[in-house]
Amino acid sequence: MHHRPRAAVTPNDLYYDPLECRDPALREAALMDALARQVARAQSDSPAQAERLAGVDAQAVRSRQALASLPVLRKSELLQAQQAGREAGGADPFAGFSACGWRGLPYPRPARRVFQSPGPLYEPQGESWRMGRALFAAGFREGDLIHNSFSYHLTPAGFMLDEGAAALGCSVFPGGVGNTELQLAALYELRAQGYGGTPSFLKILLEAADAKGREPPPLRRALFSGEAYPPSLRAWFRERGIAGLQCYATADLGLIAYETTACEGLVLDEHVIVEIVQPGTGDPLPDGEVGEVVVTTLDADYPLIRFGTGDLSAVLPGTCPTGRTNTRIKGWMGRADQTTKVRGMFVTPGQIAELGKRHSDVQRLRLSVEGALGEDRMVLQAEAAQPSPALAEALARSLRDVTKLRGEVRLLAPGSLPADGKVIEDLRKYD
C-alpha cells in the first residue's frame, strides 16, 4: 500500500483508533507519562528549549499542575529569536527550537520539509500532523478521492491534509489555491467524494457552478479549516448535499481538535495536551471559562511545550455524543493577544495581569479603550468585594505606573464582568 496503515479500529469502524473511546483516566495517565518524556527530549535535543527549561526536572513534570509551572512559549518569541539569529549571522534558521534539521545544523534528526510563515518564520515538519483522525471523523474512508484546496506553497496546510489522507488510504487531487475554472472542471471530471480546504473557496467553486447553470459537483463531504465556519454557511452546504465538518489545526502544532458528526464542539486530538489559560498570565482557568488555548505536543522533532496559540476557546462539559471520551472545546472564539495601542503606547494583557498581582483585593479586570480617533480614553473595570475610593486611587496609580498612561477606574461587584476571555476591549469609533 502507498500509505502508512493506522492502528486497528474499534468494532464497526466507528473510530479512527481505540484511543478515542478509552477511559479518560487512562488517557490522562498516558499523556502525563508522555509529557515527562517530551520535556526530557526537548532538553536534550533542542538547544533553545534546554535553555528555557534549565533546572526543570523532566521526570517531575507528570501533572497538569507541574506543566503549568513552565513558561508559555509564544510565536512572537520564535520569530524574535529567528530574526535575532539572522541579524547576528547565525546559521540555524530555527534559533535552536527545533530537534530536526539538515547537514550543518545542530540537530540529531533530519527534517522532512521546512515551511515559511509571514515574518518570515521558518518551521520544520515534525513527526506527524495527525490529520487522519479529523478526516475520519468527517466521514472520509479508504479509497476516497479528496480534492485538496489547501496551499502547498511555502506553508504546510496542503501537505498536512495530504499526509492525513495517506494515513487513511485516500487518494488526493492537489488543487491548491486559486485557478477556480480548472479546479471546478476537476471536481466534475474526477468526481471526488470529498473536499479539504477553506469553506470560502468551496463556496466560490459551487457558486461558479451555479453561475454556469450546472448541477453541483458530486461532493458529499468536506473537512474545513483556516477560517470561521458559521452555522449559516454550514446550512448553505447542507442544502447542496455536502456534510462539512471543521477542524482546528496550526502549522506549528498540527491537529489540535476536530469536529464529529454530533456537531457539538471539537474533540481534542489524542496526542496533544491542551490548557485553557488566562490571557497574559498563563494560569490555567476552570473548565467553562474562556481563555487562551495553550498546547503541548508530543512530537519529538519539534517539541513545543506550552505553546500559546493566541486563540480563545473554552472547555465544554461532558463528552461527545458519538462516544469519543476526550475533552471537547467550543472551537475558535477570538484572539487572546488583545494588545492595542493607546496614545502611541502599546498596552498588553500581561500589563493588566500585573495589576491583578499588585492588587489581590480585586478579582476580574478588564481595560476598555474608548473615545474617537485621537481622543483615546482608558477605563479600567475591576471587580472588588470591598470597593472604596482608596482602592480606586491605588488602581489608578498602578495603571499609570505599569502602562505609563492615565486612566479612569470603575469598581464593580464580583461577577459583573463576563467570563469571555477579554482582558482589553477596544471600543473606539473611527467613523
CSV table of C-alpha atoms in Angstrom, one decimal:
chain,number,residue,atom,x,y,z
A,1,MET,CA,0.0,0.0,0.0
A,2,HIS,CA,1.1,3.6,-0.6
A,3,HIS,CA,0.0,4.8,2.8
A,4,ARG,CA,1.1,4.2,6.4
A,5,PRO,CA,-1.5,2.0,8.0
A,6,ARG,CA,-3.3,3.4,11.0
A,7,ALA,CA,-3.9,1.5,14.2
A,8,ALA,CA,-6.6,-1.2,14.4
A,9,VAL,CA,-10.0,0.3,14.6
A,10,THR,CA,-12.8,-0.4,17.0
A,11,PRO,CA,-15.8,-2.6,16.2
A,12,ASN,CA,-17.9,-1.4,13.4
A,13,ASP,CA,-15.1,1.1,12.4
A,14,LEU,CA,-16.7,3.9,14.4
A,15,TYR,CA,-13.5,5.5,15.5
A,16,TYR,CA,-10.1,6.2,13.9
A,17,ASP,CA,-8.5,4.1,16.6
A,18,PRO,CA,-9.3,2.7,20.1
A,19,LEU,CA,-7.6,5.7,21.7
A,20,GLU,CA,-10.7,7.8,21.0
A,21,CYS,CA,-13.0,5.8,23.3
A,22,ARG,CA,-10.6,4.9,26.1
A,23,ASP,CA,-11.2,5.6,29.8
A,24,PRO,CA,-10.4,9.3,30.5
A,25,ALA,CA,-8.2,8.4,33.5
A,26,LEU,CA,-6.1,6.0,31.3
A,27,ARG,CA,-5.7,8.8,28.7
A,28,GLU,CA,-4.6,11.3,31.3
A,29,ALA,CA,-2.1,8.9,32.8
A,30,ALA,CA,-0.7,8.1,29.4
A,31,LEU,CA,-0.4,11.8,28.4
A,32,MET,CA,1.3,12.7,31.7
A,33,ASP,CA,3.9,9.9,31.2
A,34,ALA,CA,4.5,11.1,27.7
A,35,LEU,CA,4.8,14.7,28.9
A,36,ALA,CA,7.7,13.8,31.1
A,37,ARG,CA,9.5,12.1,28.2
A,38,GLN,CA,8.8,15.1,26.0
A,39,VAL,CA,10.3,17.6,28.4
A,40,ALA,CA,13.4,15.4,28.6
A,41,ARG,CA,13.6,15.1,24.8
A,42,ALA,CA,13.3,18.9,24.5
A,43,GLN,CA,16.1,19.4,27.0
A,44,SER,CA,18.4,17.0,25.2
A,45,ASP,CA,17.6,17.7,21.5
A,46,SER,CA,16.5,21.4,21.3
A,47,PRO,CA,19.2,23.9,22.5
A,48,ALA,CA,16.7,26.8,22.9
A,49,GLN,CA,14.3,24.6,24.9
A,50,ALA,CA,17.1,23.3,27.0
A,51,GLU,CA,17.8,26.9,27.9
A,52,ARG,CA,14.2,27.7,28.6
A,53,LEU,CA,13.8,24.6,30.7
A,54,ALA,CA,17.1,24.8,32.6
A,55,GLY,CA,16.8,23.5,36.1
A,56,VAL,CA,13.5,21.6,35.4
A,57,ASP,CA,13.4,18.0,36.5
A,58,ALA,CA,11.7,16.4,33.5
A,59,GLN,CA,10.7,13.3,35.4
A,60,ALA,CA,8.8,15.5,37.9
A,61,VAL,CA,6.6,17.1,35.1
A,62,ARG,CA,3.9,14.4,35.3
A,63,SER,CA,0.9,16.5,36.2
A,64,ARG,CA,-1.0,19.5,34.8
A,65,GLN,CA,0.0,21.5,37.9
A,66,ALA,CA,3.7,20.8,37.1
A,67,LEU,CA,3.1,21.7,33.5
A,68,ALA,CA,1.5,25.0,34.4
A,69,SER,CA,4.7,26.0,36.2
A,70,LEU,CA,6.6,26.0,32.9
A,71,PRO,CA,6.8,29.2,30.8
A,72,VAL,CA,4.4,29.8,27.9
A,73,LEU,CA,6.2,30.0,24.5
A,74,ARG,CA,4.7,32.4,22.0
A,75,LYS,CA,5.0,32.5,18.3
A,76,SER,CA,6.3,36.1,18.6
A,77,GLU,CA,9.2,34.7,20.7
A,78,LEU,CA,10.1,32.2,18.0
A,79,LEU,CA,10.0,35.0,15.4
A,80,GLN,CA,12.1,37.3,17.5
A,81,ALA,CA,14.7,34.6,18.2
A,82,GLN,CA,14.9,33.7,14.5
A,83,GLN,CA,15.2,37.4,13.5
A,84,ALA,CA,17.9,38.0,16.1
A,85,GLY,CA,19.8,35.0,14.8
A,86,ARG,CA,19.6,36.2,11.2
A,87,GLU,CA,20.8,39.6,12.2
A,88,ALA,CA,23.8,38.1,14.1
A,89,GLY,CA,24.7,36.0,11.1
A,90,GLY,CA,23.7,32.7,12.7
A,91,ALA,CA,23.4,29.6,10.6
A,92,ASP,CA,20.5,28.0,12.4
A,93,PRO,CA,17.2,29.2,10.9
A,94,PHE,CA,15.2,27.7,13.8
A,95,ALA,CA,17.2,29.6,16.5
A,96,GLY,CA,17.6,26.3,18.5
A,97,PHE,CA,13.9,25.5,18.9
A,98,SER,CA,13.8,22.5,16.6
A,99,ALA,CA,15.1,19.0,17.1
A,100,CYS,CA,15.4,18.2,13.4
A,101,GLY,CA,17.2,19.9,10.6
A,102,TRP,CA,19.8,19.1,7.9
A,103,ARG,CA,23.5,18.9,7.3
A,104,GLY,CA,25.3,21.8,9.1
A,105,LEU,CA,22.6,22.3,11.7
A,106,PRO,CA,23.0,21.2,15.4
A,107,TYR,CA,20.1,18.7,15.3
A,108,PRO,CA,20.1,14.9,15.7
A,109,ARG,CA,17.4,14.0,13.1
A,110,PRO,CA,16.7,15.1,9.5
A,111,ALA,CA,13.7,17.3,8.8
A,112,ARG,CA,11.3,16.1,6.1
A,113,ARG,CA,10.4,19.6,5.0
A,114,VAL,CA,10.7,23.2,6.1
A,115,PHE,CA,8.0,25.9,5.7
A,116,GLN,CA,7.8,29.6,5.9
A,117,SER,CA,5.2,31.7,7.6
A,118,PRO,CA,4.9,35.5,7.4
A,119,GLY,CA,7.8,37.2,9.3
A,120,PRO,CA,9.5,35.2,7.8
A,121,LEU,CA,9.2,32.4,10.4
A,122,TYR,CA,10.7,29.1,9.5
A,123,GLU,CA,9.0,25.9,10.8
A,124,PRO,CA,10.3,22.3,10.4
A,125,GLN,CA,7.9,19.5,9.6
A,126,GLY,CA,7.8,17.2,12.7
A,127,GLU,CA,6.9,13.6,13.0
A,128,SER,CA,3.2,13.9,12.0
A,129,TRP,CA,0.4,16.4,11.9
A,130,ARG,CA,-2.2,13.7,12.8
A,131,MET,CA,-4.8,14.9,10.3
A,132,GLY,CA,-6.1,11.4,9.5
A,133,ARG,CA,-8.2,11.5,12.7
A,134,ALA,CA,-10.0,14.6,11.6
A,135,LEU,CA,-10.7,13.3,8.1
A,136,PHE,CA,-12.0,10.0,9.5
A,137,ALA,CA,-14.4,11.9,11.8
A,138,ALA,CA,-15.6,13.9,8.8
A,139,GLY,CA,-16.6,10.7,7.0
A,140,PHE,CA,-13.6,10.0,4.7
A,141,ARG,CA,-12.7,6.4,4.3
A,142,GLU,CA,-10.0,4.3,2.4
A,143,GLY,CA,-10.4,4.6,-1.3
A,144,ASP,CA,-12.0,8.1,-1.3
A,145,LEU,CA,-10.6,10.8,-3.6
A,146,ILE,CA,-10.1,14.1,-1.7
A,147,HIS,CA,-10.0,17.4,-3.6
A,148,ASN,CA,-7.4,19.3,-1.6
A,149,SER,CA,-7.6,23.1,-1.9
A,150,PHE,CA,-5.2,24.0,0.9
A,151,SER,CA,-2.0,25.6,-0.3
A,152,TYR,CA,1.1,23.6,-1.0
A,153,HIS,CA,3.2,26.7,-1.4
A,154,LEU,CA,5.5,27.9,1.4
A,155,THR,CA,3.0,27.0,4.1
A,156,PRO,CA,2.2,23.4,5.2
A,157,ALA,CA,-1.6,23.3,5.0
A,158,GLY,CA,-1.7,21.3,1.8
A,159,PHE,CA,0.8,18.8,3.0
A,160,MET,CA,-1.0,18.5,6.3
A,161,LEU,CA,-4.2,17.3,4.7
A,162,ASP,CA,-2.2,15.2,2.2
A,163,GLU,CA,-0.5,13.3,5.0
A,164,GLY,CA,-3.8,12.6,6.7
A,165,ALA,CA,-5.3,11.3,3.5
A,166,ALA,CA,-2.4,9.0,3.0
A,167,ALA,CA,-2.8,7.6,6.6
A,168,LEU,CA,-6.4,6.8,5.7
A,169,GLY,CA,-5.6,5.3,2.3
A,170,CYS,CA,-7.3,8.1,0.4
A,171,SER,CA,-6.2,9.5,-3.0
A,172,VAL,CA,-5.6,13.2,-3.3
A,173,PHE,CA,-6.1,15.8,-6.1
A,174,PRO,CA,-3.6,18.6,-5.1
A,175,GLY,CA,-5.7,21.5,-6.2
A,176,GLY,CA,-4.1,24.1,-4.0
A,177,VAL,CA,-5.5,27.7,-4.1
A,178,GLY,CA,-6.8,29.7,-7.0
A,179,ASN,CA,-7.4,28.6,-10.6
A,180,THR,CA,-11.2,28.4,-10.0
A,181,GLU,CA,-12.1,27.3,-13.5
A,182,LEU,CA,-9.5,24.4,-13.6
A,183,GLN,CA,-10.5,23.2,-10.1
A,184,LEU,CA,-14.2,23.3,-10.9
A,185,ALA,CA,-13.5,21.2,-14.0
A,186,ALA,CA,-11.6,18.7,-11.9
A,187,LEU,CA,-14.5,18.4,-9.5
A,188,TYR,CA,-16.8,17.3,-12.3
A,189,GLU,CA,-14.3,15.2,-14.2
A,190,LEU,CA,-12.6,13.4,-11.3
A,191,ARG,CA,-15.8,13.2,-9.2
A,192,ALA,CA,-14.0,13.4,-5.9
A,193,GLN,CA,-16.0,12.1,-2.9
A,194,GLY,CA,-14.9,15.0,-0.7
A,195,TYR,CA,-13.1,18.3,-0.3
A,196,GLY,CA,-10.5,19.6,2.0
A,197,GLY,CA,-9.8,23.4,2.3
A,198,THR,CA,-11.3,26.6,3.4
A,199,PRO,CA,-15.1,26.8,3.4
A,200,SER,CA,-15.0,30.1,1.5
A,201,PHE,CA,-13.1,28.6,-1.5
A,202,LEU,CA,-15.5,25.7,-1.8
A,203,LYS,CA,-18.4,28.2,-1.7
A,204,ILE,CA,-16.7,30.1,-4.6
A,205,LEU,CA,-16.4,26.9,-6.6
A,206,LEU,CA,-20.0,26.0,-6.1
A,207,GLU,CA,-21.2,29.5,-6.9
A,208,ALA,CA,-19.2,29.4,-10.1
A,209,ALA,CA,-21.1,26.2,-11.0
A,210,ASP,CA,-24.4,27.9,-10.2
A,211,ALA,CA,-23.5,30.8,-12.5
A,212,LYS,CA,-22.9,28.3,-15.3
A,213,GLY,CA,-26.3,26.7,-14.7
A,214,ARG,CA,-24.8,23.4,-13.8
A,215,GLU,CA,-25.8,20.9,-11.2
A,216,PRO,CA,-23.4,20.9,-8.2
A,217,PRO,CA,-20.4,18.5,-8.5
A,218,PRO,CA,-20.9,15.2,-6.7
A,219,LEU,CA,-19.2,16.1,-3.4
A,220,ARG,CA,-20.7,14.6,-0.3
A,221,ARG,CA,-18.4,15.5,2.5
A,222,ALA,CA,-15.8,18.2,3.4
A,223,LEU,CA,-13.2,19.0,6.0
A,224,PHE,CA,-12.7,22.7,6.6
A,225,SER,CA,-10.1,24.7,8.5
A,226,GLY,CA,-8.3,28.0,8.4
A,227,GLU,CA,-11.5,30.1,8.6
A,228,ALA,CA,-14.6,30.7,10.7
A,229,TYR,CA,-17.4,28.2,9.8
A,230,PRO,CA,-20.7,29.9,11.0
A,231,PRO,CA,-24.0,28.0,11.2
A,232,SER,CA,-25.3,29.9,8.1
A,233,LEU,CA,-22.5,28.5,5.9
A,234,ARG,CA,-22.9,25.0,7.3
A,235,ALA,CA,-26.6,25.1,6.3
A,236,TRP,CA,-25.7,26.5,2.9
A,237,PHE,CA,-23.5,23.4,2.2
A,238,ARG,CA,-26.1,21.1,3.6
A,239,GLU,CA,-28.7,22.4,1.1
A,240,ARG,CA,-26.3,21.3,-1.6
A,241,GLY,CA,-25.9,17.8,-0.1
A,242,ILE,CA,-22.5,18.4,1.5
A,243,ALA,CA,-21.8,17.4,5.1
A,244,GLY,CA,-19.0,19.8,6.0
A,245,LEU,CA,-17.2,19.5,9.4
A,246,GLN,CA,-14.3,21.6,10.7
A,247,CYS,CA,-11.0,21.0,12.5
A,248,TYR,CA,-8.6,23.2,14.4
A,249,ALA,CA,-5.0,22.8,13.3
A,250,THR,CA,-2.0,25.1,13.1
A,251,ALA,CA,1.3,24.9,11.1
A,252,ASP,CA,3.3,24.6,14.4
A,253,LEU,CA,1.2,22.0,16.2
A,254,GLY,CA,-0.7,20.0,13.6
A,255,LEU,CA,-4.2,18.8,14.6
A,256,ILE,CA,-5.4,20.2,17.9
A,257,ALA,CA,-9.2,19.4,17.8
A,258,TYR,CA,-11.7,18.1,15.4
A,259,GLU,CA,-15.5,18.2,14.9
A,260,THR,CA,-17.6,15.0,14.8
A,261,THR,CA,-21.0,14.2,13.2
A,262,ALA,CA,-22.6,15.4,16.5
A,263,CYS,CA,-21.5,19.0,15.7
A,264,GLU,CA,-21.3,19.7,19.4
A,265,GLY,CA,-17.9,21.3,19.9
A,266,LEU,CA,-14.5,20.0,18.9
A,267,VAL,CA,-12.9,16.9,20.4
A,268,LEU,CA,-9.2,17.2,21.3
A,269,ASP,CA,-6.7,15.1,19.4
A,270,GLU,CA,-5.2,12.2,21.3
A,271,HIS,CA,-1.6,13.3,21.0
A,272,VAL,CA,-1.7,16.9,22.4
A,273,ILE,CA,-2.1,18.3,25.9
A,274,VAL,CA,-4.3,21.4,25.9
A,275,GLU,CA,-4.7,24.0,28.6
A,276,ILE,CA,-7.1,27.0,28.7
A,277,VAL,CA,-5.3,29.8,30.4
A,278,GLN,CA,-5.8,33.4,31.5
A,279,PRO,CA,-4.5,35.6,28.7
A,280,GLY,CA,-1.4,37.5,29.8
A,281,THR,CA,-0.6,35.1,32.7
A,282,GLY,CA,-0.6,31.6,31.5
A,283,ASP,CA,-2.5,30.4,34.6
A,284,PRO,CA,-5.0,27.6,33.9
A,285,LEU,CA,-8.7,28.5,34.1
A,286,PRO,CA,-11.6,26.4,35.4
A,287,ASP,CA,-13.5,24.4,32.8
A,288,GLY,CA,-16.1,26.6,31.0
A,289,GLU,CA,-14.2,29.9,31.3
A,290,VAL,CA,-12.9,31.4,28.1
A,291,GLY,CA,-9.2,31.8,27.8
A,292,GLU,CA,-6.2,31.2,25.6
A,293,VAL,CA,-5.5,27.8,24.1
A,294,VAL,CA,-2.1,26.6,25.1
A,295,VAL,CA,-0.8,23.4,23.6
A,296,THR,CA,1.9,20.9,24.3
A,297,THR,CA,2.7,18.5,21.5
A,298,LEU,CA,4.3,15.1,21.9
A,299,ASP,CA,6.2,15.5,18.6
A,300,ALA,CA,9.9,14.6,19.2
A,301,ASP,CA,11.1,16.5,16.1
A,302,TYR,CA,9.5,19.9,17.0
A,303,PRO,CA,9.0,19.8,20.8
A,304,LEU,CA,6.7,22.7,21.5
A,305,ILE,CA,5.9,22.8,25.2
A,306,ARG,CA,3.1,25.2,26.4
A,307,PHE,CA,2.9,26.9,23.0
A,308,GLY,CA,0.5,29.8,23.2
A,309,THR,CA,-1.7,29.7,20.1
A,310,GLY,CA,-3.2,33.2,20.7
A,311,ASP,CA,-6.7,31.8,20.2
A,312,LEU,CA,-9.5,31.9,22.6
A,313,SER,CA,-11.7,28.9,23.5
A,314,ALA,CA,-13.3,27.1,26.4
A,315,VAL,CA,-13.8,23.6,27.6
A,316,LEU,CA,-17.3,22.1,27.1
A,317,PRO,CA,-18.8,19.9,29.8
A,318,GLY,CA,-19.4,16.2,29.2
A,319,THR,CA,-18.2,14.1,26.4
A,320,CYS,CA,-19.1,13.8,22.7
A,321,PRO,CA,-22.4,12.1,21.9
A,322,THR,CA,-20.5,9.9,19.3
A,323,GLY,CA,-18.8,8.1,22.2
A,324,ARG,CA,-15.4,9.8,22.0
A,325,THR,CA,-14.3,10.3,25.5
A,326,ASN,CA,-11.7,13.1,25.1
A,327,THR,CA,-12.3,16.7,26.3
A,328,ARG,CA,-14.2,19.0,23.9
A,329,ILE,CA,-13.6,22.7,23.4
A,330,LYS,CA,-16.0,25.2,21.9
A,331,GLY,CA,-13.8,26.0,18.9
A,332,TRP,CA,-12.3,29.3,17.9
A,333,MET,CA,-13.7,32.2,20.0
A,334,GLY,CA,-11.4,35.1,19.0
A,335,ARG,CA,-7.9,36.2,19.6
A,336,ALA,CA,-6.2,36.2,23.0
A,337,ASP,CA,-3.5,38.6,22.1
A,338,GLN,CA,-5.5,41.8,22.6
A,339,THR,CA,-2.6,44.1,22.6
A,340,THR,CA,-3.7,47.6,21.5
A,341,LYS,CA,-2.1,50.9,21.0
A,342,VAL,CA,-3.3,53.8,23.2
A,343,ARG,CA,-1.9,57.3,22.6
A,344,GLY,CA,1.1,55.8,20.8
A,345,MET,CA,1.9,53.3,23.5
A,346,PHE,CA,1.2,49.5,23.4
A,347,VAL,CA,-0.9,48.2,26.2
A,348,THR,CA,-0.8,44.4,26.7
A,349,PRO,CA,-2.8,41.7,28.5
A,350,GLY,CA,0.4,41.0,30.5
A,351,GLN,CA,0.3,44.5,31.9
A,352,ILE,CA,-3.3,44.0,33.1
A,353,ALA,CA,-2.3,40.8,34.7
A,354,GLU,CA,0.4,42.7,36.5
A,355,LEU,CA,-2.2,44.9,38.0
A,356,GLY,CA,-4.0,41.9,39.3
A,357,LYS,CA,-0.8,40.7,41.0
A,358,ARG,CA,-0.3,44.1,42.7
A,359,HIS,CA,-3.9,44.2,44.0
A,360,SER,CA,-5.0,40.9,45.5
A,361,ASP,CA,-8.2,42.6,46.7
A,362,VAL,CA,-9.6,42.7,43.2
A,363,GLN,CA,-10.9,39.8,41.1
A,364,ARG,CA,-11.5,40.0,37.3
A,365,LEU,CA,-10.1,43.1,35.5
A,366,ARG,CA,-10.9,44.5,32.1
A,367,LEU,CA,-9.4,47.5,30.4
A,368,SER,CA,-11.7,49.3,27.9
A,369,VAL,CA,-10.3,51.8,25.4
A,370,GLU,CA,-13.0,54.3,24.4
A,371,GLY,CA,-13.3,57.6,22.5
A,372,ALA,CA,-12.9,58.8,18.9
A,373,LEU,CA,-9.8,58.8,16.8
A,374,GLY,CA,-7.1,60.8,18.6
A,375,GLU,CA,-9.2,61.0,21.8
A,376,ASP,CA,-8.3,57.7,23.4
A,377,ARG,CA,-9.6,57.1,26.9
A,378,MET,CA,-8.8,54.2,29.1
A,379,VAL,CA,-11.2,52.8,31.7
A,380,LEU,CA,-10.1,50.0,34.0
A,381,GLN,CA,-13.1,48.0,35.2
A,382,ALA,CA,-12.3,46.0,38.4
A,383,GLU,CA,-14.4,43.6,40.4
A,384,ALA,CA,-14.0,44.2,44.1
A,385,ALA,CA,-15.8,42.7,47.1
A,386,GLN,CA,-14.9,45.7,49.2
A,387,PRO,CA,-14.8,48.8,46.9
A,388,SER,CA,-13.5,52.0,48.2
A,389,PRO,CA,-12.1,55.4,46.9
A,390,ALA,CA,-8.7,54.4,48.3
A,391,LEU,CA,-8.8,51.2,46.2
A,392,ALA,CA,-9.8,53.1,43.1
A,393,GLU,CA,-7.0,55.6,43.6
A,394,ALA,CA,-4.4,52.8,44.2
A,395,LEU,CA,-5.5,51.0,41.0
A,396,ALA,CA,-5.3,54.3,39.0
A,397,ARG,CA,-1.7,54.8,40.3
A,398,SER,CA,-0.7,51.2,39.4
A,399,LEU,CA,-2.3,51.6,35.9
A,400,ARG,CA,-0.2,54.7,35.3
A,401,ASP,CA,2.9,53.0,36.6
A,402,VAL,CA,2.5,49.9,34.6
A,403,THR,CA,1.3,51.3,31.3
A,404,LYS,CA,2.7,54.9,31.5
A,405,LEU,CA,-0.8,56.1,30.7
A,406,ARG,CA,-3.5,57.7,32.8
A,407,GLY,CA,-6.9,56.0,33.0
A,408,GLU,CA,-10.2,56.0,34.9
A,409,VAL,CA,-11.1,53.2,37.3
A,410,ARG,CA,-14.6,51.8,37.8
A,411,LEU,CA,-15.1,49.4,40.6
A,412,LEU,CA,-17.8,46.7,40.1
A,413,ALA,CA,-19.4,44.0,42.1
A,414,PRO,CA,-17.9,40.5,41.8
A,415,GLY,CA,-19.4,38.7,38.8
A,416,SER,CA,-20.2,41.8,36.9
A,417,LEU,CA,-17.7,41.2,34.1
A,418,PRO,CA,-18.5,38.4,31.6
A,419,ALA,CA,-16.1,35.4,31.6
A,420,ASP,CA,-15.4,35.7,27.9
A,421,GLY,CA,-11.6,35.9,28.0
A,422,LYS,CA,-11.5,39.6,27.2
A,423,VAL,CA,-8.8,41.5,29.1
A,424,ILE,CA,-8.5,44.5,26.8
A,425,GLU,CA,-11.6,45.7,24.9
A,426,ASP,CA,-11.2,48.3,22.1
A,427,LEU,CA,-14.4,50.3,21.9
A,428,ARG,CA,-13.1,53.3,19.9
A,429,LYS,CA,-15.0,54.5,17.0
A,430,TYR,CA,-13.1,55.5,13.8
A,431,ASP,CA,-16.0,56.7,11.7
